[in-house]
Short mmCIF file of C-alpha atoms in Angstrom, two decimals:
data_model
loop_
_atom_site.label_atom_id
_atom_site.label_comp_id
_atom_site.label_asym_id
_atom_site.label_seq_id
_atom_site.Cartn_x
_atom_site.Cartn_y
_atom_site.Cartn_z
CA MET A 1054 53.53 -25.30 76.93
CA THR A 1055 55.80 -25.14 79.89
CA ALA A 1056 53.99 -28.01 81.52
CA THR A 1057 54.12 -29.99 78.31
CA LYS A 1058 57.85 -29.46 77.92
CA GLU A 1059 58.40 -30.39 81.48
CA GLY A 1060 56.40 -33.59 80.93
CA VAL A 1061 58.48 -34.39 77.89
CA ALA A 1062 61.63 -33.70 79.82
CA ASP A 1063 60.44 -35.89 82.62
CA ALA A 1064 59.64 -38.69 80.17
CA GLY A 1065 62.99 -38.33 78.48
CA SER A 1066 64.82 -38.41 81.75
CA ALA A 1067 62.98 -41.47 83.01
CA PRO A 1068 65.34 -44.06 84.46
CA PRO A 1069 66.28 -46.98 82.11
CA GLU A 1070 65.09 -50.53 82.55
CA PRO A 1071 66.87 -52.47 85.28
CA ALA A 1072 70.02 -54.19 84.05
CA ALA A 1073 69.34 -57.46 85.79
CA PRO A 1074 66.41 -58.59 83.58
CA GLN A 1075 68.40 -57.71 80.44
CA SER A 1076 71.32 -59.81 81.65
CA ALA A 1077 68.95 -62.64 82.50
CA ALA A 1078 67.39 -62.38 79.06
CA ARG A 1079 70.79 -62.69 77.42
CA GLN A 1080 71.80 -65.83 79.32
CA PRO A 1081 69.88 -68.42 77.25
CA THR A 1082 71.53 -67.09 74.07
CA ASP A 1083 74.87 -68.54 75.22
CA PRO A 1084 74.85 -72.12 73.85
CA GLN A 1085 77.85 -73.21 75.91
CA SER A 1086 76.22 -72.21 79.20
CA ALA A 1087 72.71 -73.36 78.28
CA ALA A 1088 73.56 -76.77 76.78
CA PRO A 1089 75.03 -79.52 78.99
CA ARG A 1090 78.51 -80.63 78.20
CA ARG A 1091 78.72 -83.97 76.45
CA SER A 1092 81.74 -86.13 76.87
CA GLY A 1093 83.11 -87.47 73.60
CA PRO A 1094 83.41 -91.18 72.78
CA LEU A 1095 87.18 -91.10 73.32
CA ARG A 1096 86.79 -89.66 76.80
CA ARG A 1097 84.13 -92.22 77.68
CA ALA A 1098 86.30 -95.04 76.38
CA LEU A 1099 89.24 -93.81 78.43
CA SER A 1100 87.15 -93.43 81.56
CA ALA A 1101 85.81 -96.97 81.15
CA GLY A 1102 89.17 -98.48 80.18
CA TRP A 1103 91.60 -97.10 82.72
CA PRO A 1104 90.37 -99.11 85.80
CA PRO A 1105 91.11 -102.55 84.27
CA VAL A 1106 94.37 -101.23 82.80
CA LEU A 1107 95.39 -99.98 86.22
CA VAL A 1108 94.54 -103.32 87.86
CA LEU A 1109 96.50 -105.19 85.18
CA ALA A 1110 99.49 -102.89 85.63
CA VAL A 1111 99.48 -103.49 89.39
CA LEU A 1112 99.30 -107.27 88.91
CA LEU A 1113 102.17 -107.21 86.42
CA ALA A 1114 104.25 -105.05 88.76
CA VAL A 1115 103.67 -107.47 91.66
CA TRP A 1116 104.51 -110.39 89.39
CA GLN A 1117 107.72 -108.71 88.21
CA VAL A 1118 108.86 -107.81 91.72
CA TRP A 1119 108.12 -111.25 93.14
CA THR A 1120 109.85 -113.24 90.37
CA THR A 1121 112.90 -110.95 90.57
CA ALA A 1122 113.16 -110.91 94.36
CA ALA A 1123 112.53 -114.65 94.77
CA HIS A 1124 114.82 -115.63 91.85
CA VAL A 1125 112.12 -117.83 90.34
CA ASP A 1126 113.33 -120.20 87.64
CA PRO A 1127 112.23 -118.72 84.25
CA THR A 1128 111.25 -122.19 83.01
CA VAL A 1129 108.69 -122.31 85.82
CA LEU A 1130 107.44 -118.72 85.92
CA PRO A 1131 109.23 -116.07 83.86
CA SER A 1132 108.87 -112.42 84.72
CA PRO A 1133 106.58 -110.17 82.63
CA GLY A 1134 109.66 -108.35 81.35
CA ARG A 1135 111.12 -111.60 80.04
CA VAL A 1136 107.81 -112.60 78.46
CA ILE A 1137 107.56 -109.26 76.65
CA GLY A 1138 111.21 -109.31 75.62
CA GLN A 1139 111.18 -112.86 74.28
CA GLY A 1140 107.85 -112.29 72.62
CA TRP A 1141 109.25 -109.28 70.79
CA GLU A 1142 112.34 -111.21 69.70
CA ASN A 1143 110.14 -114.01 68.36
CA ARG A 1144 107.45 -111.72 66.96
CA GLN A 1145 107.77 -113.11 63.45
CA ALA A 1146 107.13 -116.67 64.63
CA LEU A 1147 104.21 -115.46 66.72
CA TRP A 1148 102.75 -113.59 63.77
CA ASP A 1149 103.21 -116.56 61.42
CA ASN A 1150 101.19 -118.69 63.84
CA THR A 1151 98.61 -116.00 64.58
CA VAL A 1152 97.48 -115.72 60.96
CA PRO A 1153 96.25 -119.38 60.70
CA THR A 1154 94.45 -119.01 64.03
CA LEU A 1155 92.69 -115.89 62.76
CA GLN A 1156 91.72 -117.67 59.54
CA GLU A 1157 90.23 -120.59 61.48
CA THR A 1158 88.43 -118.18 63.80
CA ALA A 1159 86.93 -116.19 60.93
CA ALA A 1160 85.85 -119.27 58.96
CA GLY A 1161 84.40 -121.07 61.97
CA PHE A 1162 82.60 -118.01 63.29
CA GLY A 1163 81.19 -117.24 59.84
CA LEU A 1164 79.72 -120.75 59.70
CA SER A 1165 78.38 -120.36 63.24
CA PHE A 1166 76.84 -116.99 62.38
CA ALA A 1167 74.96 -118.37 59.35
CA ALA A 1168 73.83 -121.52 61.16
CA ALA A 1169 72.64 -119.54 64.20
CA TRP A 1170 70.43 -117.27 62.09
CA LEU A 1171 68.95 -120.20 60.15
CA VAL A 1172 68.20 -122.25 63.26
CA ALA A 1173 66.86 -119.26 65.25
CA VAL A 1174 64.49 -118.31 62.40
CA LEU A 1175 63.35 -121.92 62.16
CA LEU A 1176 62.70 -122.04 65.91
CA ASP A 1177 60.70 -118.82 65.70
CA PHE A 1178 58.57 -119.90 62.75
CA SER A 1179 57.91 -123.48 63.87
CA ALA A 1180 56.69 -124.45 67.33
CA ALA A 1181 57.37 -128.12 66.50
CA ALA A 1182 60.98 -127.33 65.64
CA ARG A 1183 61.31 -125.32 68.85
CA ARG A 1184 60.07 -128.22 70.95
CA GLY A 1185 62.24 -130.74 69.13
CA LEU A 1186 65.49 -128.84 68.55
CA TYR A 1187 65.94 -126.48 71.48
CA PRO A 1188 66.45 -129.25 74.10
CA LEU A 1189 69.08 -130.79 71.82
CA LEU A 1190 70.85 -127.44 71.52
CA VAL A 1191 70.97 -127.17 75.30
CA ALA A 1192 72.22 -130.77 75.60
CA SER A 1193 74.98 -130.05 73.07
CA GLN A 1194 76.53 -127.64 75.58
CA THR A 1195 77.25 -130.54 77.93
CA ILE A 1196 79.78 -131.98 75.42
CA PRO A 1197 83.29 -130.74 76.31
CA ILE A 1198 85.08 -129.17 73.37
CA VAL A 1199 88.39 -130.59 74.59
CA ALA A 1200 86.98 -134.10 74.19
CA ILE A 1201 85.28 -133.59 70.82
CA ALA A 1202 88.15 -131.77 69.09
CA PRO A 1203 90.45 -134.85 68.77
CA LEU A 1204 87.56 -136.87 67.34
CA LEU A 1205 86.91 -134.23 64.69
CA ILE A 1206 90.61 -134.33 63.76
CA ILE A 1207 90.40 -138.12 63.40
CA TRP A 1208 87.23 -137.96 61.32
CA PHE A 1209 88.09 -135.01 59.04
CA GLY A 1210 91.89 -134.78 59.06
CA PHE A 1211 94.26 -131.93 59.85
CA GLY A 1212 92.86 -129.35 57.45
CA LEU A 1213 90.76 -126.27 58.03
CA PHE A 1214 87.35 -127.94 58.17
CA PRO A 1215 87.63 -129.72 61.58
CA LYS A 1216 88.94 -126.52 63.17
CA MET A 1217 86.00 -124.61 61.69
CA LEU A 1218 83.67 -127.15 63.28
CA VAL A 1219 85.30 -126.74 66.69
CA VAL A 1220 84.91 -122.95 66.53
CA THR A 1221 81.30 -123.36 65.37
CA LEU A 1222 80.49 -125.72 68.25
CA ALA A 1223 82.05 -123.29 70.73
CA THR A 1224 80.15 -120.23 69.48
CA PHE A 1225 76.89 -121.53 68.01
CA PHE A 1226 74.68 -121.84 71.09
CA PRO A 1227 75.01 -118.31 72.58
CA LEU A 1228 74.17 -116.76 69.21
CA THR A 1229 71.20 -119.04 68.58
CA ALA A 1230 69.75 -118.79 72.08
CA ASN A 1231 69.97 -114.99 72.18
CA LEU A 1232 68.50 -114.61 68.70
CA ALA A 1233 65.58 -116.90 69.54
CA ALA A 1234 64.93 -114.96 72.75
CA GLY A 1235 65.10 -111.68 70.82
CA PHE A 1236 62.57 -112.85 68.24
CA ALA A 1237 60.23 -113.95 71.03
CA SER A 1238 60.48 -110.53 72.72
CA ALA A 1239 58.87 -108.71 69.78
CA ASP A 1240 55.84 -106.50 70.48
CA ARG A 1241 52.72 -108.62 69.95
CA GLU A 1242 50.54 -105.59 69.35
CA ALA A 1243 52.80 -104.39 66.55
CA MET A 1244 52.69 -107.85 65.00
CA ARG A 1245 48.87 -107.90 65.15
CA LEU A 1246 48.70 -104.40 63.67
CA LEU A 1247 50.84 -105.34 60.69
CA ARG A 1248 48.91 -108.54 60.13
CA SER A 1249 45.62 -106.61 60.27
CA LEU A 1250 46.98 -104.26 57.59
CA GLY A 1251 47.57 -107.21 55.30
CA ALA A 1252 51.29 -107.79 55.90
CA GLY A 1253 52.47 -111.34 55.48
CA ARG A 1254 54.19 -113.29 58.20
CA TRP A 1255 57.62 -112.80 56.66
CA THR A 1256 57.08 -109.04 56.28
CA ALA A 1257 55.96 -108.72 59.89
CA PHE A 1258 58.96 -110.79 60.96
CA ARG A 1259 61.34 -108.56 59.03
CA LEU A 1260 59.83 -105.26 60.23
CA VAL A 1261 59.14 -106.12 63.89
CA ARG A 1262 60.83 -109.27 65.11
CA VAL A 1263 64.27 -108.75 63.54
CA PRO A 1264 64.71 -105.19 64.94
CA SER A 1265 63.52 -106.41 68.36
CA ALA A 1266 66.13 -109.18 68.30
CA MET A 1267 69.10 -106.94 67.50
CA PRO A 1268 70.08 -106.03 71.12
CA TYR A 1269 69.83 -109.72 72.05
CA PHE A 1270 71.86 -110.65 69.00
CA PHE A 1271 74.74 -108.34 69.91
CA THR A 1272 74.74 -109.68 73.46
CA GLY A 1273 75.13 -113.20 72.11
CA LEU A 1274 77.70 -111.99 69.60
CA ARG A 1275 79.91 -110.60 72.38
CA VAL A 1276 79.72 -113.86 74.31
CA SER A 1277 80.42 -115.99 71.24
CA ILE A 1278 83.28 -113.96 69.83
CA THR A 1279 85.29 -114.42 73.02
CA TYR A 1280 84.95 -118.20 72.62
CA ALA A 1281 85.93 -118.18 68.95
CA VAL A 1282 89.69 -117.69 69.34
CA VAL A 1283 89.82 -120.12 72.27
CA GLY A 1284 87.96 -122.71 70.17
CA ALA A 1285 90.50 -122.34 67.37
CA VAL A 1286 93.38 -122.78 69.83
CA PHE A 1287 91.74 -125.92 71.25
CA ALA A 1288 91.40 -127.34 67.74
CA GLU A 1289 95.09 -126.65 67.05
CA TYR A 1290 96.04 -128.37 70.28
CA ALA A 1291 94.25 -131.47 69.01
CA GLY A 1292 96.19 -131.48 65.77
CA ALA A 1293 97.57 -128.86 63.41
CA ALA A 1294 100.65 -127.93 61.44
CA GLU A 1295 100.60 -124.24 62.44
CA GLY A 1296 98.71 -121.89 64.70
CA LEU A 1297 98.96 -120.49 68.20
CA GLY A 1298 97.73 -123.71 69.77
CA ILE A 1299 100.40 -125.92 68.21
CA TYR A 1300 102.98 -123.18 68.84
CA MET A 1301 102.15 -123.23 72.57
CA GLN A 1302 102.40 -126.99 72.60
CA ALA A 1303 105.82 -126.95 70.90
CA GLN A 1304 107.20 -124.28 73.24
CA LYS A 1305 105.86 -126.12 76.28
CA SER A 1306 107.75 -129.23 75.19
CA ALA A 1307 110.88 -127.08 74.86
CA PHE A 1308 110.36 -125.63 78.38
CA ARG A 1309 109.99 -122.15 76.91
CA THR A 1310 107.36 -120.97 79.35
CA ASP A 1311 108.05 -117.37 78.38
CA LEU A 1312 107.01 -118.01 74.77
CA VAL A 1313 103.97 -119.99 75.90
CA LEU A 1314 102.84 -116.99 77.94
CA ALA A 1315 103.61 -114.66 75.03
CA ALA A 1316 101.30 -116.75 72.82
CA VAL A 1317 98.66 -116.68 75.56
CA ALA A 1318 98.93 -112.89 75.66
CA VAL A 1319 98.44 -112.73 71.88
CA THR A 1320 95.37 -114.96 72.17
CA ALA A 1321 93.92 -112.75 74.91
CA ALA A 1322 94.64 -109.60 72.90
CA LEU A 1323 92.83 -111.05 69.87
CA SER A 1324 89.79 -111.93 71.98
CA VAL A 1325 89.65 -108.48 73.55
CA ALA A 1326 90.03 -106.79 70.16
CA LEU A 1327 87.19 -108.85 68.66
CA PHE A 1328 85.04 -108.16 71.71
CA GLY A 1329 85.58 -104.42 71.30
CA ALA A 1330 84.81 -104.64 67.58
CA THR A 1331 81.30 -105.86 68.40
CA TYR A 1332 80.54 -102.50 70.05
CA LEU A 1333 81.67 -100.64 66.94
CA LEU A 1334 79.54 -102.92 64.78
CA GLN A 1335 76.53 -102.39 67.03
CA ARG A 1336 76.97 -98.62 66.78
CA LEU A 1337 76.99 -98.86 62.97
CA VAL A 1338 74.00 -101.21 62.76
CA LEU A 1339 71.91 -99.60 65.53
CA PRO A 1340 72.78 -95.88 65.46
CA TRP A 1341 69.46 -94.90 67.05
CA GLU A 1342 70.31 -96.97 70.14
CA HIS A 1343 73.56 -95.04 70.52
CA ARG A 1344 71.74 -91.71 70.20
CA ALA A 1345 69.20 -92.79 72.84
CA SER A 1346 72.00 -93.70 75.26
CA GLU A 1347 73.63 -90.29 74.59
CA GLU A 1348 70.38 -88.54 75.47
CA ASP A 1349 70.02 -90.58 78.65
CA ARG A 1350 73.52 -89.51 79.75
CA THR A 1351 72.69 -85.82 79.26
#
């Protein structure tokens, strides 16, 4: 009995398990330490946006210092401060001329969007159309918009339609070419599999070729959207009653270089805003692509 009690006492007084393995076992239960930190979309946008903002700020500062120190005539080159100040004082006039430019941009780009999809689908479905139309599409890019815009004004008048055509001509080719390339990049094996399962050509096109073309489409969309506002301004230069293009022309004739540059800044801001909107649209249309990029970052 004594030996048994002593054995029990010895077992009860046995040293506990080492603390280190218990601590190590508890570590994976901490989600903050186990999972990698993911930067939010706002932080990523700020990290990507501050370098160009910094470069622009430096350029504006150099411009301001030079025009002030050299006493440059404002009718030749106004300082950034004067451009901002005069633009703010004339903000209502700028806004009144921005709205028609936006309307022309939206109408022309909508027409370009529809025409690009129709032509790209036709090129994908018909080899004869691809051989006959694609060289003409490429040749159309050799026609300068500055030269064709006055002719469209002569043929169709000063209304909205000729300006829509100018925007369409400026934006149509990048959309069409990228869509056609995207359709052609579809997985051939997936197409054969669907056809072997009895799917029609249109069904296979909708399920395989259209999703494959989406990254190409958004690349072309970003290129085209930056041309859209510029195309509308070119059309207004050729002939219009209102808009940023005709406003720049009027202020140039009045030697108001500051207001010309203010209108140029508004045009650039519109183009940048539309360019950024394409990324938001892509994230809504292709959410799985965004999730894949998030996983690649982590």
